[in-house]
Short mmCIF file of C-alpha atoms and ligand atoms in Angstrom, two decimals:
data_model
loop_
_atom_site.label_atom_id
_atom_site.label_comp_id
_atom_site.label_asym_id
_atom_site.label_seq_id
_atom_site.Cartn_x
_atom_site.Cartn_y
_atom_site.Cartn_z
CA MET A 1 69.25 117.77 88.55
CA GLN A 2 70.72 115.64 91.30
CA THR A 3 72.86 117.16 94.00
CA ARG A 4 76.07 115.28 94.54
CA VAL A 5 76.54 114.80 98.25
CA LEU A 6 79.91 113.46 99.38
CA THR A 7 81.34 112.66 102.77
CA GLY A 8 84.23 110.71 104.23
CA ILE A 9 84.56 108.75 107.44
CA THR A 10 88.01 108.47 108.99
CA THR A 11 88.73 104.83 109.74
CA THR A 12 90.31 104.89 113.16
CA GLY A 13 87.49 103.95 115.50
CA THR A 14 84.60 101.61 116.13
CA PRO A 15 81.19 103.15 115.40
CA HIS A 16 79.20 104.29 118.42
CA LEU A 17 75.65 105.54 118.93
CA GLY A 18 76.77 109.14 118.42
CA ASN A 19 78.18 108.29 114.97
CA TYR A 20 74.99 106.47 114.10
CA VAL A 21 72.60 109.25 115.08
CA GLY A 22 74.81 112.14 113.97
CA ALA A 23 76.22 110.83 110.70
CA ILE A 24 75.28 107.35 109.54
CA ARG A 25 71.50 107.49 109.92
CA PRO A 26 71.06 110.90 108.24
CA ALA A 27 73.49 109.94 105.46
CA VAL A 28 71.64 106.72 104.71
CA GLU A 29 68.34 108.62 104.70
CA ALA A 30 69.73 111.25 102.34
CA SER A 31 71.04 108.56 100.01
CA ARG A 32 67.49 107.30 99.45
CA ARG A 33 66.31 110.62 98.03
CA ASP A 34 65.89 110.79 94.28
CA ASP A 35 67.49 114.22 94.06
CA VAL A 36 70.66 113.05 95.82
CA ASP A 37 73.64 111.35 94.20
CA ALA A 38 75.52 110.14 97.26
CA PHE A 39 79.26 109.45 97.48
CA TYR A 40 80.31 107.98 100.82
CA PHE A 41 83.81 106.73 101.41
CA MET A 42 86.19 105.48 104.03
CA ALA A 43 88.96 108.02 104.52
CA ASP A 44 91.69 105.52 105.24
CA TYR A 45 94.48 107.77 103.98
CA HIS A 46 93.35 110.30 106.55
CA ALA A 47 93.44 107.55 109.15
CA LEU A 48 97.18 107.13 108.50
CA ILE A 49 97.71 110.69 109.72
CA LYS A 50 96.14 109.86 113.06
CA SER A 51 97.34 106.33 113.65
CA ASP A 52 100.21 104.03 112.74
CA ASP A 53 98.46 101.01 114.23
CA ALA A 54 97.89 98.92 111.09
CA ALA A 55 95.72 96.32 112.81
CA ARG A 56 93.44 99.00 114.19
CA ILE A 57 93.04 100.71 110.83
CA GLU A 58 92.31 97.43 109.13
CA ARG A 59 89.71 96.47 111.72
CA SER A 60 88.13 99.89 111.63
CA ARG A 61 87.81 99.86 107.83
CA LEU A 62 85.95 96.59 107.99
CA GLU A 63 83.75 97.61 110.91
CA ILE A 64 82.81 100.90 109.33
CA ALA A 65 81.99 99.32 105.96
CA ALA A 66 79.88 96.63 107.66
CA THR A 67 78.16 99.27 109.80
CA TRP A 68 77.12 101.46 106.88
CA LEU A 69 75.85 98.49 104.92
CA ALA A 70 74.01 97.11 107.96
CA ALA A 71 72.45 100.53 108.53
CA GLY A 72 70.76 100.23 105.15
CA LEU A 73 73.14 101.85 102.70
CA ASP A 74 72.38 100.43 99.26
CA PRO A 75 75.65 100.12 97.32
CA ALA A 76 73.74 99.89 94.04
CA ARG A 77 72.28 103.32 94.71
CA VAL A 78 75.25 105.16 96.18
CA THR A 79 78.94 105.20 95.37
CA PHE A 80 80.54 103.58 98.42
CA TYR A 81 84.31 103.12 98.34
CA ARG A 82 87.65 103.32 100.10
CA GLN A 83 89.79 106.39 99.52
CA SER A 84 92.89 104.20 99.18
CA ASP A 85 91.35 102.37 96.20
CA ILE A 86 91.27 105.61 94.21
CA PRO A 87 94.82 106.48 93.08
CA GLU A 88 93.47 109.65 91.46
CA ILE A 89 92.98 111.14 94.93
CA PRO A 90 96.66 111.29 95.93
CA GLU A 91 97.48 112.42 92.40
CA LEU A 92 95.03 115.30 92.66
CA THR A 93 96.37 116.03 96.15
CA TRP A 94 99.72 116.84 94.57
CA PHE A 95 98.18 119.04 91.86
CA LEU A 96 96.34 120.97 94.57
CA THR A 97 99.42 121.11 96.80
CA CYS A 98 101.13 123.01 94.03
CA VAL A 99 98.51 125.77 94.10
CA ALA A 100 97.96 125.73 97.88
CA SER A 101 99.29 128.69 99.77
CA LYS A 102 101.43 127.61 102.68
CA GLY A 103 100.04 130.49 104.72
CA MET A 104 96.53 129.07 104.36
CA LEU A 105 97.70 125.72 105.69
CA ASN A 106 99.46 127.47 108.58
CA ARG A 107 96.05 128.75 109.61
CA ALA A 108 94.28 125.36 109.65
CA HIS A 109 92.70 124.85 113.10
CA ALA A 110 94.11 121.39 113.77
CA TYR A 111 97.64 122.40 112.81
CA LYS A 112 97.43 125.68 114.71
CA ALA A 113 96.19 123.92 117.83
CA ALA A 114 99.15 121.54 117.68
CA VAL A 115 101.56 124.47 117.27
CA ASP A 116 99.93 126.29 120.19
CA ARG A 117 100.30 123.25 122.43
CA ASN A 118 103.99 123.03 121.54
CA THR A 119 104.57 126.73 122.14
CA GLU A 120 102.83 126.58 125.51
CA ALA A 121 104.98 123.63 126.49
CA GLY A 122 108.09 125.60 125.53
CA GLU A 123 108.87 123.23 122.66
CA ASP A 124 109.84 123.96 119.09
CA ALA A 125 106.65 125.11 117.32
CA ASP A 126 106.58 122.11 114.97
CA ALA A 127 107.78 119.47 117.41
CA GLY A 128 106.15 116.11 116.68
CA ILE A 129 103.93 117.51 113.90
CA THR A 130 104.01 115.47 110.69
CA ALA A 131 103.71 116.94 107.24
CA GLY A 132 100.71 114.59 106.95
CA LEU A 133 98.82 116.59 109.58
CA TYR A 134 99.83 119.79 107.85
CA MET A 135 98.59 118.53 104.48
CA TYR A 136 95.36 117.05 105.85
CA PRO A 137 93.17 119.82 104.33
CA VAL A 138 94.66 119.36 100.86
CA LEU A 139 94.00 115.62 100.85
CA MET A 140 90.46 116.34 101.97
CA ALA A 141 90.04 118.92 99.21
CA ALA A 142 91.15 116.30 96.67
CA ASP A 143 88.54 113.86 98.06
CA ILE A 144 85.86 116.41 97.35
CA LEU A 145 87.06 118.09 94.15
CA ALA A 146 87.88 114.81 92.36
CA PHE A 147 84.15 114.11 92.23
CA ASP A 148 82.75 117.60 91.81
CA ALA A 149 80.68 117.28 94.96
CA HIS A 150 78.13 120.04 95.52
CA LYS A 151 77.40 119.44 99.19
CA VAL A 152 79.57 117.99 101.92
CA PRO A 153 77.78 117.00 105.14
CA VAL A 154 80.23 117.50 108.00
CA GLY A 155 80.41 118.49 111.63
CA ARG A 156 81.11 122.11 112.54
CA ASP A 157 84.76 121.31 113.22
CA GLN A 158 85.19 120.56 109.50
CA ILE A 159 83.76 123.77 108.04
CA GLN A 160 87.18 125.33 107.65
CA HIS A 161 88.31 122.33 105.61
CA ILE A 162 85.44 122.78 103.18
CA GLU A 163 86.34 126.45 102.84
CA MET A 164 89.88 125.45 102.02
CA ALA A 165 88.61 122.99 99.41
CA ARG A 166 86.66 125.83 97.80
CA ASP A 167 89.72 128.04 97.92
CA LEU A 168 91.90 125.40 96.28
CA GLY A 169 89.30 124.62 93.62
CA GLN A 170 88.88 128.30 92.87
CA ARG A 171 92.62 128.91 92.61
CA PHE A 172 93.05 126.02 90.25
CA ASN A 173 90.13 127.16 88.10
CA HIS A 174 91.53 130.66 88.05
CA ILE A 175 95.11 129.72 87.19
CA HIS A 176 94.05 127.39 84.40
CA GLY A 177 91.26 129.56 83.14
CA ARG A 178 88.40 127.08 83.21
CA GLU A 179 85.77 125.76 85.62
CA PHE A 180 87.54 122.47 86.24
CA PHE A 181 86.08 122.02 89.69
CA VAL A 182 82.69 122.50 91.24
CA LEU A 183 83.10 124.58 94.39
CA PRO A 184 81.67 122.57 97.30
CA GLU A 185 79.55 123.79 100.17
CA ALA A 186 79.47 122.46 103.71
CA LEU A 187 76.15 120.98 104.74
CA ILE A 188 75.53 121.36 108.46
CA GLU A 189 72.41 119.53 109.52
CA GLU A 190 70.94 121.70 112.25
CA GLN A 191 68.22 119.29 113.27
CA VAL A 192 70.47 116.28 113.53
CA ALA A 193 71.08 115.48 117.16
CA THR A 194 74.50 115.61 118.76
CA LEU A 195 74.27 112.80 121.24
CA PRO A 196 75.57 113.28 124.77
CA GLY A 197 77.83 110.52 126.07
CA LEU A 198 77.89 108.66 129.39
CA ASP A 199 79.14 111.73 131.26
CA GLY A 200 76.84 114.26 129.57
CA ARG A 201 79.54 115.78 127.33
CA LYS A 202 79.28 115.21 123.57
CA MET A 203 79.62 111.50 122.82
CA SER A 204 83.13 111.15 121.45
CA LYS A 205 85.93 108.64 121.30
CA SER A 206 88.30 111.27 122.63
CA TYR A 207 86.25 111.68 125.84
CA ASP A 208 86.00 107.92 126.29
CA ASN A 209 82.28 108.28 127.00
CA THR A 210 80.76 106.38 124.08
CA ILE A 211 78.05 103.76 123.86
CA PRO A 212 79.01 101.17 121.21
CA LEU A 213 76.58 100.62 118.35
CA PHE A 214 77.28 96.93 117.67
CA ALA A 215 80.51 95.99 119.42
CA GLY A 216 79.93 93.60 122.31
CA GLY A 217 76.35 92.83 121.30
CA LYS A 218 73.24 93.65 123.28
CA LYS A 219 74.85 92.73 126.58
CA GLN A 220 77.49 95.42 126.14
CA LEU A 221 74.83 97.88 124.96
CA ARG A 222 72.77 97.33 128.10
CA GLU A 223 75.75 97.44 130.44
CA THR A 224 77.00 100.68 128.95
CA ILE A 225 73.57 102.32 129.11
CA MET A 226 73.40 101.37 132.81
CA ARG A 227 76.57 103.47 133.29
CA ILE A 228 75.03 106.73 132.03
CA VAL A 229 75.58 109.33 134.75
CA THR A 230 72.37 110.69 136.32
CA ASP A 231 71.64 112.92 139.29
CA SER A 232 70.93 111.34 142.68
CA ARG A 233 67.15 111.73 142.70
CA LEU A 234 65.44 108.64 144.05
CA PRO A 235 62.58 106.66 142.50
CA GLY A 236 59.37 108.56 143.11
CA GLU A 237 61.09 111.96 142.95
CA PRO A 238 60.32 113.95 139.78
CA LYS A 239 63.21 114.05 137.28
CA ASP A 240 64.16 116.90 134.96
CA PRO A 241 64.07 115.50 131.40
CA ASP A 242 65.61 118.65 129.91
CA ASN A 243 68.76 118.19 131.94
CA SER A 244 69.09 114.48 131.43
CA SER A 245 71.36 112.95 128.79
CA LEU A 246 69.34 109.79 129.16
CA PHE A 247 66.28 111.62 127.89
CA THR A 248 68.23 113.30 125.07
CA ILE A 249 69.46 109.92 123.87
CA PHE A 250 65.95 108.46 124.09
CA ARG A 251 64.55 111.28 121.99
CA ALA A 252 67.09 110.58 119.24
CA PHE A 253 65.57 107.12 118.76
CA ALA A 254 61.89 107.61 119.53
CA GLY A 255 58.96 109.30 117.81
CA ASP A 256 57.08 112.24 119.31
CA ILE A 257 54.42 110.21 121.11
CA GLU A 258 56.89 107.85 122.74
CA THR A 259 59.09 110.77 123.70
CA ALA A 260 56.20 112.62 125.33
CA ALA A 261 55.27 109.51 127.31
CA PHE A 262 58.85 109.04 128.50
CA ARG A 263 59.07 112.68 129.52
CA GLN A 264 55.89 112.33 131.55
CA ALA A 265 57.13 109.15 133.23
CA LEU A 266 60.32 110.96 134.31
CA LEU A 267 58.32 113.91 135.61
CA ASP A 268 56.16 111.43 137.50
CA GLY A 269 59.18 109.99 139.27
CA LEU A 270 60.28 106.98 137.21
CA GLY A 271 63.48 105.61 138.84
CA TRP A 272 66.72 106.04 136.90
CA GLY A 273 67.34 102.28 136.86
CA GLU A 274 64.00 101.65 135.22
CA ALA A 275 64.45 104.61 132.89
CA LYS A 276 67.71 103.09 131.71
CA GLN A 277 65.99 99.79 131.03
CA VAL A 278 63.33 101.62 128.95
CA LEU A 279 66.07 103.43 127.05
CA TYR A 280 67.95 100.19 126.43
CA GLU A 281 64.85 98.48 125.06
CA ARG A 282 64.04 101.43 122.81
CA ILE A 283 67.52 101.47 121.30
CA GLU A 284 67.76 97.71 121.07
CA SER A 285 64.59 97.50 119.00
CA ASP A 286 66.23 99.72 116.35
CA VAL A 287 69.67 98.20 116.63
CA ALA A 288 68.86 94.46 116.79
CA PRO A 289 67.97 93.95 113.10
CA MET A 290 70.96 96.02 112.02
CA ARG A 291 73.26 94.09 114.34
CA GLU A 292 72.20 90.87 112.70
CA ARG A 293 73.15 92.21 109.28
CA TYR A 294 76.35 93.67 110.72
CA GLU A 295 77.43 90.32 112.08
CA ALA A 296 76.67 88.62 108.78
CA PHE A 297 78.89 91.14 106.96
CA MET A 298 81.68 90.87 109.52
CA ALA A 299 81.65 87.10 109.00
CA ASP A 300 82.00 87.56 105.22
CA PRO A 301 84.74 90.11 104.46
CA ALA A 302 84.89 88.81 100.88
CA ALA A 303 81.36 90.13 100.28
CA ILE A 304 82.41 93.53 101.61
CA GLU A 305 85.47 93.48 99.39
CA VAL A 306 83.36 92.84 96.26
CA ILE A 307 81.06 95.74 97.16
CA LEU A 308 83.97 98.09 97.78
CA GLN A 309 85.74 97.09 94.57
CA GLN A 310 82.58 97.83 92.62
CA GLY A 311 82.31 101.12 94.45
CA ALA A 312 85.89 101.98 93.53
CA GLN A 313 85.11 101.20 89.90
CA LYS A 314 82.13 103.50 89.91
CA ALA A 315 84.13 106.25 91.59
CA ARG A 316 87.05 105.88 89.22
CA ALA A 317 84.74 106.06 86.22
CA ILE A 318 84.43 109.71 87.24
CA ALA A 319 87.86 110.46 88.69
CA THR A 320 89.99 108.87 85.96
CA PRO A 321 88.80 111.02 83.02
CA LYS A 322 88.83 114.05 85.29
CA ILE A 323 92.47 113.57 86.27
CA LYS A 324 93.35 112.82 82.67
CA ALA A 325 91.94 116.20 81.64
CA LEU A 326 93.87 117.89 84.44
CA ARG A 327 97.11 116.21 83.39
CA GLU A 328 96.60 117.67 79.96
CA VAL A 329 96.16 121.23 81.12
CA LEU A 330 99.11 120.88 83.47
CA GLY A 331 101.45 119.83 80.67
CA LEU A 332 101.67 116.20 81.72
CA ARG A 333 100.46 114.63 78.48
CA SER A 334 102.30 111.68 77.03
CA ALA A 335 105.07 112.58 74.62
CA THR A 336 103.18 110.83 71.82
CA SER A 337 99.99 112.77 72.33
CA ALA A 338 102.05 115.95 72.32
CA ALA A 339 103.55 114.75 69.03
CA THR A 340 100.16 113.99 67.47
CA THR A 341 99.18 117.62 67.84
CA THR A 342 102.05 118.37 65.49
CA ALA A 343 100.23 116.29 62.87
CA GLN A 344 101.65 112.80 63.18
CA PRO A 345 99.33 110.30 61.55
CA LYS A 346 97.84 107.84 64.07
CA PRO A 347 99.38 104.39 63.79
CA VAL A 348 96.95 102.11 61.98
CA PRO A 349 96.25 99.01 64.08
CA LYS A 350 96.99 95.74 62.35
CA GLN A 351 93.94 94.12 60.82
CA GLY A 352 92.59 91.07 62.56
CA LYS A 353 94.36 91.90 65.83
CA MET A 354 91.61 94.09 67.23
CA PRO A 355 88.52 93.34 69.26
CA ARG A 356 85.45 93.47 67.06
CA PHE A 357 81.68 93.84 67.22
CA ALA A 358 79.28 91.43 65.51
CA SER A 359 75.69 92.61 65.07
CA PHE A 360 72.76 90.29 64.63
CA ARG A 361 68.99 90.13 64.79
CA ASP A 362 67.29 88.18 67.54
CA THR A 363 64.57 85.61 66.84
CA ASP A 364 62.10 88.14 68.24
CA GLY A 365 63.28 90.79 65.80
CA ASN A 366 65.42 92.88 68.14
CA PHE A 367 68.88 94.13 67.27
CA ARG A 368 71.84 93.05 69.34
CA PHE A 369 75.57 92.65 69.06
CA ARG A 370 78.42 90.79 70.61
CA LEU A 371 81.90 92.05 71.38
CA PHE A 372 84.72 89.61 70.71
CA SER A 373 88.32 89.93 71.91
CA ALA A 374 91.21 90.14 69.45
CA ASP A 375 91.57 86.38 69.99
CA GLY A 376 87.94 85.77 69.07
CA GLU A 377 86.67 85.16 72.60
CA GLU A 378 83.13 86.36 73.33
CA LEU A 379 83.30 89.19 75.90
CA LEU A 380 79.90 90.89 75.85
CA LEU A 381 76.38 90.43 74.60
CA SER A 382 74.37 93.63 74.30
CA MET A 383 70.80 94.16 75.50
CA PRO A 384 68.17 93.90 72.75
CA PHE A 385 67.25 97.10 70.91
CA ALA A 386 64.15 97.62 68.79
CA ASP A 387 66.00 100.31 66.83
CA PRO A 388 69.24 99.28 65.10
CA LYS A 389 70.48 102.87 65.42
CA ALA A 390 70.40 102.55 69.21
CA ALA A 391 72.52 99.39 69.00
CA GLY A 392 74.94 101.27 66.73
CA ALA A 393 75.10 104.22 69.10
CA LEU A 394 75.96 101.90 71.96
CA GLN A 395 78.79 100.32 69.94
CA LYS A 396 80.10 103.78 69.33
CA ARG A 397 80.08 104.62 73.02
CA LEU A 398 81.76 101.36 73.94
CA LYS A 399 84.51 102.10 71.43
CA ALA A 400 85.32 105.35 73.17
CA LEU A 401 84.77 104.15 76.73
CA GLY A 402 88.14 102.70 77.77
CA ALA A 403 88.69 100.26 80.64
CA ALA A 404 88.99 102.87 83.35
CA ALA A 405 85.49 104.19 82.73
CA ALA A 406 83.83 100.78 82.54
CA VAL A 407 81.47 100.04 85.43
CA LEU A 408 80.68 96.38 85.89
CA GLN A 409 78.18 94.92 88.26
CA VAL A 410 78.54 91.33 89.43
CA GLN A 411 75.34 89.33 88.95
CA SER A 412 74.29 85.80 89.79
CA SER A 413 75.83 84.67 86.52
CA GLY A 414 78.39 86.88 84.85
CA MET A 415 78.65 90.64 85.03
CA ALA A 416 76.62 93.51 83.60
CA LEU A 417 78.27 96.49 81.97
CA MET A 418 76.61 99.65 83.25
CA LEU A 419 76.27 102.95 81.41
CA ASP A 420 74.50 105.89 83.03
CA GLY A 421 73.34 103.53 85.75
CA GLU A 422 71.65 101.10 83.32
CA PRO A 423 72.86 97.64 82.31
CA VAL A 424 73.67 97.73 78.58
CA ALA A 425 75.46 94.44 78.02
CA SER A 426 76.40 91.31 79.90
CA THR A 427 79.32 88.93 79.93
CA PRO A 428 78.93 85.17 79.43
CA ASP A 429 78.32 83.14 82.61
CA GLN A 430 81.16 82.98 85.07
CA ARG A 431 80.31 81.25 88.28
CA ASP A 432 83.56 81.52 90.17
CA GLU A 433 85.75 84.41 91.01
CA SER A 434 88.82 83.42 89.03
CA THR A 435 87.02 83.03 85.68
CA ARG A 436 85.27 86.29 86.46
CA ASN A 437 88.60 88.01 87.02
CA ASP A 438 89.96 86.60 83.75
CA ALA A 439 86.88 87.80 81.89
CA LEU A 440 87.23 91.21 83.48
CA ALA A 441 90.89 91.49 82.48
CA GLN A 442 90.09 90.50 78.88
CA LEU A 443 87.24 92.95 78.68
CA HIS A 444 89.37 95.75 80.08
CA GLU A 445 92.08 95.01 77.55
CA ALA A 446 89.60 95.04 74.69
CA LEU A 447 88.01 98.31 75.79
CA ASP A 448 91.41 99.94 76.02
CA GLN A 449 92.37 98.65 72.59
CA LEU A 450 89.16 100.05 71.13
CA ALA A 451 89.60 103.39 72.86
CA ALA A 452 93.19 103.67 71.68
CA GLN A 453 92.03 103.16 68.12
CA GLU A 454 89.37 105.87 68.35
N1 LIG B 1 88.05 115.04 107.91
C1 LIG B 1 86.78 114.36 108.01
C2 LIG B 1 86.49 114.07 109.50
O1 LIG B 1 87.40 113.84 110.27
C3 LIG B 1 86.77 113.08 107.23
C4 LIG B 1 86.94 113.36 105.78
C5 LIG B 1 88.02 113.07 105.01
C6 LIG B 1 85.98 113.99 104.94
N2 LIG B 1 87.79 113.45 103.73
C7 LIG B 1 86.58 114.04 103.64
C8 LIG B 1 84.71 114.52 105.16
C9 LIG B 1 85.91 114.63 102.59
C10 LIG B 1 84.04 115.10 104.07
C11 LIG B 1 84.63 115.16 102.81
O2 LIG B 1 85.33 114.04 109.86
#
């Protein structure tokens, strides 16, 4: 079985080397494993809690998406999306809010720290604290529980949030008497390096000691590396690699042999200026090919948008039915579905007004079918099946699927409908975006009509 690994990246900053080594690189590596089903998303609703600078949030969303893609994230393999494209997340946030104990939220570290600062300053305890900050852990729990994530890779400062997500999931399960949610676990990667910044403290935006990953190009990278603080030992004097952030950063990019050689060079008295040049070249050789891809993405936001929309569709294929089930247990069903349980006959759809399937046999003997809209427009052509029963089973699944669960992948011509990660049918050719959007809308309508009839 695959482990579902999910993590969010708050979109307020510009990625730096510390983010790359500590989060992006290990996450991309994990996403390539066959036993991992990775969900990575941009936590732009969380960003609103920290910043009201719209331009900055917008820029950061784009930069972070481009960075992850440039770093090798394969959007066909992972589910990569923006939190704000998933309306089920704020909906679930409210459901969880209604089981969250206020006392638990009072104890959240970030909120408590803000209260302590106020109290120390002699202010009202809640001065300047938004309800957004207070609710931060519930929104984060919804991010995780909406997708039944098993493991959540985070920094140590986030462990409490994962515990709260477990608590909220457990409460909900308990109150409603079923295992609605998987209870997530924090994944703390011990061997992943925390990179020191220019001044030797942890590299962090809040210390203003970061080395940018792509911003400013290689010139900026080199200039910033030259500003790493060292001791005052002169060239020729032996250096202490174990107390040098320069060495720690080098080690995060180099293999064992290179690292041993660099250590020896420092012990042998390599000057700090030269050492910085060696470090720059080592990092640049990893970063240069990624930077090229990054710049290509940044120059083509439309390509990023397509990828993120597809990601949102994949994510919603899971979240939509989940929230629908929750609405039912919470008593939020539609009045008509409540009525049908008291034995109302289903309305019979008018003949001839429904989308329909047409099966046929290929020249090579395989079984296929087409789906036509209510107006007789061709929407889908299925893959060929040797066994007519398999074609029939697929029709049956498509009837029950509904638009919200349909995952479509844009291809060079037309789109492929995906089920369980496999293409099962394709749309007729659409070369430009507007015909593609029309086709998508028609297909969605037809799938919803079929599902409503089921
Ligand atoms: N709070 C996380 C951070 O600041 C970001 C985040 C938001 C997140 N939602 C999440 C991380 C869900 C993991 C899972 O680092």
